[in-house]
Coordinates of N, CA and C in Angstrom, one line a residue:
M1 N 1.1 -1.3 0.0 CA 0.1 0.2 -0.2 C 1.2 1.0 0.1
T2 N 0.6 1.9 -0.7 CA 1.4 3.0 -1.0 C 0.4 4.3 -0.3
L3 N 1.3 5.4 0.3 CA 0.6 6.5 1.0 C 0.9 8.1 0.4
S4 N 0.2 8.6 0.0 CA 0.5 10.0 -0.4 C 0.7 10.8 0.2
A5 N 1.6 11.8 0.8 CA 1.5 12.8 1.5 C 2.0 14.3 0.5
S6 N 1.2 14.5 -0.3 CA 1.1 15.9 -1.1 C 0.1 16.4 0.1
A7 N -0.9 15.7 -0.2 CA -1.5 17.2 0.8 C -2.1 16.5 2.4
S8 N -2.4 17.7 3.1 CA -3.3 16.7 4.1 C -4.5 17.7 4.2
P9 N -5.4 17.0 4.6 CA -6.8 17.0 5.1 C -6.6 17.4 7.0
L10 N -5.6 16.5 7.9 CA -5.8 16.5 8.9 C -4.9 18.2 9.7
R11 N -5.4 18.9 10.9 CA -4.7 20.2 11.0 C -3.4 20.1 12.5
F12 N -3.3 20.1 12.4 CA -2.3 20.0 14.2 C -3.0 20.9 14.8
S13 N -3.9 21.7 15.3 CA -3.5 23.0 15.9 C -2.2 23.1 16.4
H14 N -1.4 22.1 17.3 CA 0.1 23.0 17.7 C 0.7 21.7 17.5
P15 N 2.1 21.3 18.0 CA 2.4 20.2 17.1 C 2.1 18.9 18.7
Y16 N 2.5 20.1 19.7 CA 2.6 18.7 21.3 C 1.2 18.7 21.8
E17 N 0.1 19.4 20.7 CA -1.1 19.4 20.9 C -2.0 17.6 19.9
S18 N -3.2 17.5 21.2 CA -4.1 16.9 20.3 C -4.5 17.3 18.5
F19 N -4.5 15.7 17.7 CA -5.0 16.6 16.7 C -6.0 17.0 16.3
H20 N -6.1 17.5 15.8 CA -8.6 18.3 15.0 C -8.4 17.4 14.1
H21 N -9.9 16.4 14.1 CA -10.2 16.1 12.3 C -11.9 16.6 12.2
S22 N -11.7 17.2 10.8 CA -13.6 17.8 11.3 C -13.7 17.3 9.1
P23 N -13.1 16.2 9.0 CA -13.4 15.3 7.4 C -14.8 16.6 7.2
A24 N -14.5 16.9 5.8 CA -14.9 17.7 4.4 C -16.1 16.5 3.9
P25 N -17.4 16.2 2.8 CA -17.9 16.2 2.6 C -16.7 14.9 1.1
H26 N -17.5 13.7 1.8 CA -16.5 12.7 0.5 C -15.0 12.6 0.6
S27 N -14.5 12.8 1.8 CA -13.0 13.5 3.0 C -12.4 12.0 3.0
N28 N -11.4 12.4 2.4 CA -10.7 10.6 2.4 C -9.5 10.1 3.8
T29 N -10.2 11.0 4.3 CA -9.4 10.3 5.7 C -10.3 9.3 6.3
A30 N -9.2 7.6 7.5 CA -10.1 7.3 7.7 C -11.3 6.9 9.1
P31 N -12.1 6.4 8.7 CA -13.2 6.5 9.6 C -13.4 5.9 10.9
N32 N -14.3 6.3 11.5 CA -14.0 4.8 13.0 C -14.6 4.0 13.0
I33 N -13.8 2.8 13.5 CA -14.3 1.4 13.2 C -14.7 1.2 14.5
G34 N -14.9 1.9 16.0 CA -14.7 1.3 17.1 C -16.2 0.4 16.7
M35 N -17.3 0.8 16.4 CA -18.4 0.1 16.6 C -19.6 -0.9 16.0
N36 N -18.5 -0.7 15.2 CA -19.7 -1.3 13.9 C -19.1 -2.9 13.7
T37 N -19.9 -3.7 12.6 CA -20.4 -4.6 13.1 C -18.8 -5.1 12.3
P38 N -18.9 -6.6 12.1 CA -17.9 -6.8 11.6 C -17.5 -6.7 9.6
A39 N -19.5 -6.5 9.2 CA -19.6 -6.9 7.7 C -19.3 -4.9 7.7
Q40 N -20.1 -4.0 8.0 CA -19.4 -3.2 8.1 C -17.6 -2.7 8.1
I41 N -16.9 -3.2 9.0 CA -15.7 -3.2 9.0 C -15.1 -4.0 7.8
A42 N -15.5 -4.7 7.5 CA -14.8 -5.2 6.0 C -14.6 -4.4 4.3
S43 N -16.3 -3.8 5.2 CA -16.7 -2.8 4.0 C -15.6 -1.1 4.1
I44 N -15.3 -0.9 5.0 CA -15.3 -0.5 5.7 C -12.7 0.1 4.7
V45 N -12.6 -1.5 5.8 CA -10.9 -1.6 5.0 C -11.4 -1.3 4.0
S46 N -12.5 -1.8 3.1 CA -12.3 -2.2 0.9 C -12.4 -0.8 0.9
D47 N -13.3 0.1 1.2 CA -12.1 1.1 0.9 C -11.4 1.6 1.1
L48 N -11.1 1.5 2.0 CA -9.4 2.2 2.4 C -8.5 2.0 2.0
T49 N -8.7 0.6 1.3 CA -8.0 -0.3 0.0 C -8.4 0.5 -1.3
S50 N -9.2 1.3 -1.6 CA -9.4 1.5 -3.0 C -8.9 3.1 -2.4
T51 N -9.1 3.7 -1.6 CA -8.5 4.9 -1.5 C -6.4 4.8 -1.8
A52 N -6.2 4.6 -1.1 CA -4.9 4.3 -0.8 C -4.7 4.2 -2.0
R53 N -5.3 3.0 -3.4 CA -4.1 2.7 -4.4 C -4.1 3.1 -5.1
H54 N -4.8 4.3 -4.9 CA -5.2 5.8 -5.8 C -4.5 6.6 -5.4
G55 N -4.1 6.7 -4.7 CA -3.1 8.3 -3.5 C -3.3 9.4 -3.2
M56 N -4.7 8.4 -2.8 CA -5.7 9.0 -1.7 C -5.9 9.8 -0.2
L57 N -5.4 9.2 1.1 CA -4.9 8.9 1.5 C -4.0 9.5 1.8
R58 N -3.8 10.4 2.5 CA -2.5 11.4 2.5 C -1.9 11.5 4.3
A59 N -0.8 11.9 4.9 CA -0.3 11.6 6.1 C -0.6 13.0 7.1
P60 N -1.1 13.4 8.0 CA -1.0 14.3 8.6 C 0.2 15.4 8.4
A61 N 0.0 16.7 8.6 CA 1.2 17.9 8.3 C 1.6 17.9 9.8
L62 N 2.7 17.9 10.0 CA 3.4 19.0 11.6 C 4.4 20.1 10.7
A63 N 3.6 21.3 11.7 CA 4.8 22.2 11.8 C 3.8 23.3 12.5
L64 N 5.5 23.5 13.1 CA 5.5 25.7 14.1 C 5.1 26.2 13.1
P65 N 4.1 27.5 14.6 CA 4.2 28.4 13.8 C 4.8 29.1 13.6
T66 N 4.8 30.4 12.5 CA 5.5 30.6 12.3 C 5.1 32.5 11.9
I67 N 6.2 33.7 11.3 CA 5.7 34.2 11.2 C 4.1 34.6 10.5
S68 N 4.4 33.3 9.4 CA 3.2 33.9 8.4 C 1.9 33.4 9.7
M69 N 1.8 32.7 9.8 CA 0.7 31.8 11.2 C 0.9 33.2 12.6
A70 N 1.9 33.5 12.4 CA 1.3 34.9 13.9 C 0.4 35.2 14.4
K71 N -0.1 34.8 15.4 CA -1.0 35.4 16.4 C -0.9 34.7 18.0
L72 N -1.5 34.9 18.6 CA -1.4 35.9 19.5 C -2.6 33.7 19.8
F73 N -1.6 32.4 21.3 CA -1.9 31.4 21.2 C -2.5 31.7 23.2
F74 N -4.0 30.7 23.5 CA -3.8 30.7 25.1 C -3.7 29.4 25.3
R75 N -3.7 28.3 25.8 CA -3.7 27.2 26.3 C -3.7 27.1 28.1
Y76 N -5.3 26.7 28.0 CA -5.5 26.9 30.1 C -5.6 25.5 30.6
A77 N -5.3 25.4 31.1 CA -5.6 23.7 32.1 C -5.7 24.4 33.9
A78 N -6.2 22.6 34.1 CA -6.2 23.4 36.0 C -4.6 22.1 35.4
M79 N -4.2 23.5 37.2 CA -3.2 22.8 37.8 C -2.7 21.5 38.3
N80 N -1.1 21.3 37.8 CA -0.5 19.9 37.2 C -0.7 18.9 35.9
S81 N -1.3 20.4 35.3 CA -1.2 19.2 34.0 C -0.3 19.2 32.6
G82 N 0.8 19.7 33.0 CA 1.1 20.4 32.2 C 1.9 21.1 31.9
K83 N 1.3 21.8 31.3 CA 1.5 23.4 31.0 C 3.0 24.0 31.4
S84 N 4.0 23.4 32.3 CA 5.0 24.4 31.2 C 5.9 22.7 30.7
T85 N 5.7 21.5 31.2 CA 5.9 20.8 30.4 C 6.5 21.6 28.7
Q86 N 4.6 21.5 27.7 CA 4.8 22.2 26.5 C 5.1 22.9 26.5
L87 N 5.0 23.9 27.5 CA 6.6 24.8 26.8 C 8.0 24.9 26.7
L88 N 8.6 24.0 27.2 CA 9.5 23.5 27.4 C 10.2 23.0 26.2
Q89 N 9.2 21.8 25.7 CA 8.8 21.0 24.6 C 9.2 22.2 23.2
I90 N 8.4 23.5 22.9 CA 8.0 23.6 22.2 C 9.7 24.6 21.9
A91 N 10.1 24.5 22.9 CA 10.9 26.1 22.8 C 12.0 25.1 22.4
N92 N 11.9 23.8 22.6 CA 13.6 22.5 22.1 C 13.0 22.2 20.6
N93 N 12.1 22.5 20.7 CA 11.8 22.9 19.0 C 11.8 23.2 18.1
Y94 N 11.5 24.4 18.6 CA 12.2 25.1 18.0 C 13.6 25.8 17.6
E95 N 14.0 25.7 19.1 CA 16.1 25.7 19.4 C 16.7 24.4 18.2
T96 N 16.3 23.3 18.1 CA 16.7 22.8 17.4 C 16.4 22.8 16.4
M97 N 15.5 23.5 15.9 CA 15.4 23.9 14.2 C 16.5 25.3 14.0
G98 N 16.6 25.6 14.9 CA 18.1 26.5 14.5 C 17.8 27.8 15.2
K99 N 15.6 28.7 15.3 CA 15.3 29.4 15.6 C 15.2 29.9 17.6
A100 N 15.7 31.1 17.4 CA 15.4 31.9 18.5 C 14.5 31.6 19.3
V101 N 14.2 31.6 20.9 CA 12.8 32.1 21.1 C 12.9 32.6 22.3
T102 N 12.0 33.6 22.6 CA 11.7 34.7 24.4 C 11.3 33.8 25.5
L103 N 11.9 33.6 26.0 CA 11.1 32.8 27.6 C 10.4 33.8 28.1
Y104 N 9.2 33.8 29.2 CA 9.0 34.7 29.9 C 8.2 33.8 32.0
T105 N 8.1 34.5 32.6 CA 6.6 33.8 33.4 C 7.1 35.4 34.4
S106 N 5.9 34.6 35.5 CA 5.7 35.5 35.9 C 6.6 36.2 37.6
A107 N 7.2 37.3 37.7 CA 8.1 36.8 38.7 C 7.5 37.2 40.5
I108 N 5.9 37.4 40.5 CA 5.7 36.4 41.5 C 5.7 35.3 41.1
D109 N 6.3 34.4 41.0 CA 6.1 32.8 41.4 C 7.0 32.5 41.6
D110 N 7.5 32.1 42.3 CA 8.7 31.8 42.6 C 8.8 30.2 43.7
R111 N 8.7 29.5 43.1 CA 7.7 28.5 43.8 C 9.8 27.4 43.8
Y112 N 10.1 27.9 42.2 CA 11.3 27.8 42.7 C 12.6 27.7 41.8
G113 N 12.2 29.1 42.5 CA 13.2 30.9 42.2 C 13.1 31.9 40.9
V114 N 13.2 32.2 41.2 CA 12.8 34.2 41.0 C 12.4 34.1 38.9
G115 N 12.4 33.3 38.3 CA 12.6 33.4 37.1 C 13.0 31.9 36.6
M116 N 12.3 31.1 36.7 CA 12.9 29.8 36.0 C 10.9 28.7 35.7
V117 N 11.3 28.6 34.5 CA 10.2 27.9 33.9 C 10.6 26.2 34.4
T118 N 10.0 25.3 34.7 CA 9.9 24.0 36.0 C 9.0 23.9 35.5
S119 N 9.5 22.3 35.3 CA 8.2 21.7 35.2 C 8.5 20.2 35.7
R120 N 7.1 19.6 35.9 CA 7.0 18.3 37.2 C 8.2 17.1 37.4
L121 N 8.7 17.2 35.9 CA 9.3 16.2 35.3 C 10.6 16.8 35.6
N122 N 10.6 17.8 36.7 CA 12.1 18.0 36.8 C 13.0 18.4 35.2
I123 N 11.9 19.1 34.7 CA 13.5 19.7 33.4 C 13.1 22.1 34.3
Q124 N 13.9 22.3 33.7 CA 14.3 23.6 34.3 C 15.3 24.5 33.6
R125 N 15.1 26.0 33.1 CA 15.2 26.9 32.6 C 14.6 28.2 33.0
E126 N 16.1 29.2 32.3 CA 16.1 30.9 32.7 C 15.0 30.9 31.3
A127 N 14.3 32.2 32.2 CA 12.8 32.2 31.5 C 13.6 33.9 32.0
N128 N 12.5 35.1 31.1 CA 12.3 36.4 31.7 C 11.7 37.1 32.2
T129 N 11.4 38.3 33.1 CA 9.6 37.5 34.7 C 9.5 38.7 34.0
F130 N 8.2 39.1 34.0 CA 7.3 40.0 33.9 C 6.4 40.1 35.5
D131 N 6.1 41.1 35.7 CA 6.0 42.0 36.8 C 4.1 42.7 35.8
A132 N 3.8 43.2 37.0 CA 2.0 44.8 36.7 C 2.6 45.5 36.1
G133 N 3.7 46.4 36.1 CA 4.5 46.9 35.1 C 5.6 47.3 34.3
F134 N 5.4 45.4 33.3 CA 5.8 45.5 32.7 C 5.4 45.3 31.6
D135 N 5.9 46.1 29.7 CA 6.3 46.5 29.0 C 6.6 45.3 28.1
F136 N 5.7 44.7 27.3 CA 6.3 43.8 26.4 C 6.2 44.1 25.2
L137 N 6.2 45.7 25.2 CA 5.4 46.2 23.8 C 7.3 46.2 23.9
A138 N 7.4 46.9 24.6 CA 9.4 48.0 24.6 C 10.5 47.4 25.0
Q139 N 10.2 46.2 23.9 CA 11.2 44.9 24.2 C 11.8 44.6 23.3
D140 N 13.2 44.4 23.1 CA 14.0 44.5 21.4 C 13.6 42.8 21.8
Y141 N 12.7 41.8 20.1 CA 12.8 40.9 20.7 C 13.9 40.4 19.3
G142 N 14.5 40.9 18.4 CA 15.8 40.6 17.2 C 15.2 40.0 16.6
D143 N 15.7 38.4 16.4 CA 15.5 36.9 16.0 C 14.9 36.4 15.4
T144 N 13.1 36.8 17.7 CA 13.4 35.6 17.6 C 11.5 36.0 16.8
A145 N 11.6 34.2 16.6 CA 10.8 33.6 16.3 C 10.2 33.1 16.6
C146 N 9.5 33.1 18.4 CA 8.6 32.9 19.0 C 8.4 33.3 21.1
I147 N 7.7 33.9 20.9 CA 7.8 34.4 21.8 C 6.4 33.4 23.3
L148 N 7.3 32.5 24.0 CA 6.7 31.9 25.2 C 6.3 31.7 26.3
V149 N 5.1 32.7 26.6 CA 5.0 32.4 28.7 C 3.8 31.5 29.2
D150 N 4.5 31.8 30.2 CA 4.4 30.8 31.3 C 3.2 31.8 32.8
E151 N 3.3 30.9 33.4 CA 2.0 31.9 34.1 C 0.6 32.6 33.8
A152 N 0.9 33.0 32.8 CA 0.6 34.0 31.9 C -1.0 34.0 32.7
Q153 N -1.6 33.6 34.0 CA -2.6 34.4 34.9 C -1.7 35.3 35.6
F154 N -0.9 36.0 35.5 CA -0.7 36.7 36.4 C -0.5 38.2 35.9
M155 N -1.0 37.6 35.2 CA -0.8 39.9 32.9 C -1.6 40.4 33.7
T156 N -1.1 41.1 33.2 CA -2.4 41.9 33.8 C -3.5 42.5 32.2
P157 N -4.6 42.8 31.9 CA -5.6 42.6 30.7 C -4.9 43.7 29.7
E158 N -3.9 44.3 30.4 CA -3.0 46.0 29.4 C -2.1 44.2 28.9
Q159 N -1.2 43.7 29.8 CA -0.3 43.1 29.1 C -0.5 41.4 28.0
A160 N -2.2 41.7 28.5 CA -3.0 40.6 27.2 C -2.4 41.5 26.3
Q161 N -4.0 42.6 26.3 CA -3.6 43.7 24.6 C -2.5 44.4 24.5
Q162 N -1.8 43.7 24.3 CA 0.6 44.0 24.2 C 0.7 43.1 23.5
L163 N 0.9 41.7 24.2 CA 1.1 40.5 23.2 C -0.2 40.5 22.4
H164 N -1.2 40.7 21.7 CA -1.6 40.8 21.0 C -1.6 41.4 19.6
R165 N -1.5 42.6 20.2 CA -1.0 43.0 18.7 C 0.5 43.5 18.9
L166 N 1.4 42.8 19.8 CA 2.4 42.6 19.2 C 2.7 41.1 17.8
A167 N 2.0 40.0 18.2 CA 2.0 39.2 17.4 C 1.4 39.5 15.9
H168 N 0.2 40.9 16.7 CA 0.0 41.4 14.5 C 0.5 41.5 14.0
T169 N 1.5 43.0 14.7 CA 2.3 44.3 14.3 C 3.6 43.3 14.7
R170 N 3.9 42.9 14.8 CA 5.7 42.5 14.4 C 5.3 40.6 13.5
H171 N 4.9 40.3 13.9 CA 4.9 39.0 13.5 C 5.7 38.0 13.3
I172 N 5.2 37.6 15.5 CA 5.6 36.5 16.0 C 4.3 35.7 16.3
P173 N 5.0 34.8 16.2 CA 3.7 34.0 17.4 C 4.0 33.8 18.6
V174 N 2.4 33.9 19.7 CA 3.0 34.7 21.2 C 1.7 33.1 21.5
I175 N 3.0 32.5 22.4 CA 1.9 31.2 22.9 C 2.0 30.8 24.7
C176 N 0.4 31.5 25.2 CA 0.4 32.0 26.2 C 0.4 30.8 27.3
F177 N 0.5 30.6 28.1 CA 0.2 29.7 29.1 C -0.1 29.4 31.0
G178 N -1.8 29.4 30.9 CA -1.8 29.2 32.0 C -3.3 28.9 33.0
L179 N -3.4 29.1 34.2 CA -4.5 29.0 35.0 C -5.7 29.6 34.3
R180 N -7.0 29.3 34.0 CA -7.9 30.1 33.5 C -8.6 31.1 35.0
T181 N -9.2 29.8 36.0 CA -10.0 31.0 36.9 C -9.2 30.4 38.6
D182 N -9.0 30.6 39.1 CA -9.3 31.3 40.6 C -9.5 29.5 41.7
F183 N -9.2 29.8 42.9 CA -9.5 28.3 43.9 C -10.3 28.8 44.1
R184 N -11.6 29.7 43.2 CA -13.0 29.8 43.7 C -12.9 29.5 42.7
G185 N -13.3 30.5 41.6 CA -13.4 29.6 40.1 C -14.2 31.3 39.5
H186 N -12.8 31.9 40.1 CA -13.3 33.5 39.3 C -12.0 33.6 38.3
P187 N -12.4 34.2 37.2 CA -11.4 34.6 36.7 C -10.4 35.3 36.6
F188 N -8.7 34.8 36.4 CA -7.8 35.7 36.5 C -8.1 37.2 36.0
P189 N -7.9 38.2 36.3 CA -8.3 39.7 35.2 C -7.4 38.8 33.2
G190 N -6.1 38.7 34.0 CA -5.3 38.4 32.0 C -5.7 37.3 31.6
S191 N -6.2 36.1 31.8 CA -6.5 34.6 31.8 C -7.9 35.5 30.4
A192 N -9.0 35.8 30.7 CA -10.1 36.6 31.3 C -10.0 36.8 29.8
W193 N -8.7 38.5 30.3 CA -8.9 38.9 29.1 C -7.8 38.1 27.5
L194 N -7.0 36.7 27.4 CA -6.3 36.3 26.8 C -7.5 35.2 26.0
L195 N -8.8 34.6 26.7 CA -10.0 34.3 26.3 C -10.2 34.7 25.0
S196 N -10.7 36.0 25.4 CA -10.9 37.1 24.7 C -10.1 37.4 23.9
L197 N -9.2 37.5 22.9 CA -8.3 38.3 22.5 C -7.9 36.7 21.7
A198 N -6.9 35.6 22.1 CA -6.6 35.0 21.7 C -6.3 34.8 19.8
E199 N -6.2 34.3 19.4 CA -6.8 33.6 18.4 C -7.2 32.0 18.1
D200 N -6.3 31.7 19.3 CA -6.5 29.7 19.6 C -6.5 29.2 20.5
V201 N -7.2 29.4 21.3 CA -7.6 28.8 23.2 C -7.5 26.7 22.5
E202 N -7.1 26.6 22.9 CA -7.5 25.2 23.7 C -7.2 24.7 25.2
E203 N -7.3 24.0 25.9 CA -7.7 23.1 27.2 C -6.4 22.1 27.3
I204 N -5.6 22.8 28.5 CA -5.3 20.5 28.5 C -5.5 20.5 28.6
K205 N -5.9 19.0 28.7 CA -6.4 18.2 29.3 C -6.1 18.1 30.6
T206 N -6.4 17.7 32.3 CA -5.6 16.8 33.4 C -6.9 15.7 34.1
I207 N -7.3 14.7 34.6 CA -7.3 14.0 35.5 C -8.4 14.4 36.6
C208 N -8.9 14.5 37.1 CA -9.7 15.0 38.4 C -9.4 13.9 39.2
Q209 N -8.9 14.0 40.9 CA -8.1 12.1 41.4 C -9.7 11.4 41.5
C210 N -11.1 12.0 40.9 CA -11.9 10.5 41.4 C -12.1 10.3 39.8
G211 N -11.5 10.7 38.7 CA -11.6 10.3 37.5 C -11.5 10.8 36.4
R212 N -13.1 11.9 36.7 CA -13.6 13.2 35.6 C -12.4 14.0 35.3
K213 N -12.3 15.1 33.7 CA -12.0 16.1 33.8 C -12.2 17.2 34.5
A214 N -10.5 17.5 34.9 CA -10.3 18.4 36.2 C -10.5 19.6 35.6
T215 N -11.4 20.4 35.5 CA -11.2 21.7 34.4 C -11.2 23.0 35.9
M216 N -11.3 22.6 37.1 CA -11.3 23.6 38.2 C -9.5 23.3 39.6
H217 N -10.0 24.7 39.6 CA -9.0 23.8 41.1 C -8.7 24.3 42.8
I218 N -9.0 23.2 43.7 CA -9.4 23.9 44.8 C -8.0 24.2 45.6
R219 N -8.7 25.4 46.6 CA -7.1 25.8 47.8 C -6.8 24.3 48.6
I220 N -5.7 23.5 48.9 CA -6.0 23.3 50.9 C -5.3 23.8 51.8
D221 N -5.8 23.5 53.2 CA -4.5 24.3 54.3 C -3.6 23.4 54.3
G222 N -2.6 23.7 55.5 CA -2.3 22.1 56.1 C -3.0 20.6 56.8
Q223 N -3.8 21.1 56.7 CA -4.8 19.9 57.4 C -5.3 19.0 55.8
G224 N -4.6 20.3 54.8 CA -6.3 19.3 53.8 C -6.7 19.1 53.6
H225 N -7.6 20.5 54.7 CA -9.0 20.8 54.7 C -8.9 22.3 53.8
R226 N -10.4 22.0 52.3 CA -10.4 23.4 51.5 C -10.6 25.0 52.3
V227 N -9.8 25.8 51.7 CA -10.2 27.0 52.1 C -11.1 28.0 50.5
K228 N -12.0 28.4 51.5 CA -13.0 29.3 50.4 C -12.5 30.6 50.2
E229 N -12.0 31.2 51.2 CA -11.2 32.7 51.1 C -10.1 32.7 51.6
G230 N -10.4 33.6 50.3 CA -8.8 34.3 50.7 C -7.9 34.9 49.8
P231 N -6.8 35.8 49.8 CA -6.9 36.8 48.5 C -6.7 35.5 47.1
Q232 N -6.9 35.8 46.4 CA -6.4 35.5 45.0 C -5.2 34.9 44.6
V233 N -4.3 35.4 44.9 CA -3.2 34.7 44.9 C -3.0 34.1 45.8
E234 N -1.9 33.2 45.3 CA -1.3 32.7 46.9 C 0.0 31.5 45.8
I235 N 0.7 31.6 46.3 CA 2.0 30.8 45.6 C 1.6 29.7 46.1
G236 N 1.7 28.8 45.7 CA 2.2 27.5 46.3 C 2.1 26.0 45.1
D237 N 1.7 24.2 45.6 CA 2.3 23.7 44.6 C 1.1 22.7 45.4
E238 N 1.8 21.1 45.0 CA 0.3 20.3 45.2 C -0.2 20.5 47.0
A239 N 0.8 20.9 47.9 CA 0.6 21.2 49.1 C -0.4 21.7 49.6
R240 N -1.4 23.1 48.5 CA -1.3 24.3 48.8 C -2.9 23.8 48.0
Y241 N -2.6 22.9 46.9 CA -3.4 23.4 45.4 C -3.9 22.4 44.4
R242 N -5.4 21.7 44.5 CA -5.5 19.9 44.1 C -6.5 20.7 42.9
A243 N -6.4 19.7 42.2 CA -6.5 19.8 40.4 C -8.3 19.5 40.7
V244 N -9.2 19.7 40.6 CA -10.5 18.7 40.8 C -12.1 19.4 39.3
C245 N -11.9 18.5 39.5 CA -13.4 18.8 38.6 C -15.1 19.1 39.1
G246 N -16.2 19.8 38.2 CA -17.0 20.9 38.8 C -17.9 20.1 39.3
Q247 N -17.7 18.8 39.0 CA -18.8 18.1 40.5 C -17.8 18.3 42.0
C248 N -17.1 18.0 41.9 CA -16.1 18.5 43.2 C -16.1 19.6 43.9
F249 N -14.7 19.7 42.0 CA -14.7 21.4 43.7 C -16.6 22.4 43.6
H250 N -17.5 21.6 43.4 CA -19.5 21.9 44.2 C -19.4 20.7 45.1
R251 N -18.7 20.4 45.6 CA -19.4 19.2 47.0 C -18.8 19.9 47.7
D252 N -20.0 19.7 49.2 CA -19.2 20.4 50.1 C -18.7 20.0 51.4

């Protein structure tokens, strides 16, 4: 069987995220055969064999964002979902291709040292920091091929607007990673603006202890009891926060 890779009806939204498949009428992509009968499966396999014989079955393309597709990306998730791991992998992928990246993280996140992007897989690298007064537009990005921002929930609304303008006026892809809401379920101002402005928004999935998809997180005290009141920002790791599903979030 010979497969043609001349074009691709499958689209990766980003090289480190699952691809989305939206087949058009008369799609030449493989169907889902999970619950079909043996006769239906035999028919599907026959159709695929015929399609491949005529060179119509095509492999997916994989590409990093370039200046021709510069826009603002926002990848959000509950805590402990691998956001920083994905950021560091993307940075590595660009640099392996000989392209420069600029990394940022929040100056208030000192869990692993100020100015450090750290994965729970014990991968770490230095990054520039931003605080509430930082101006992303005032920086010289030189030959930067991509800007990567960790802990983006701590940005101000103005900084989210700056990054949107930067992507479209300087033609540099900007990929932000962060939480969507705080421990009370209230949106972080920076995240609310990123959700409004980003052209490409995607959830990074993780699971709750109960097995459902975690979409929220809760704050806990030193004895493991839930804390429902307090300041929005309180830096902490698994000892202070837990990713939960909506049902567990609303459980008293």
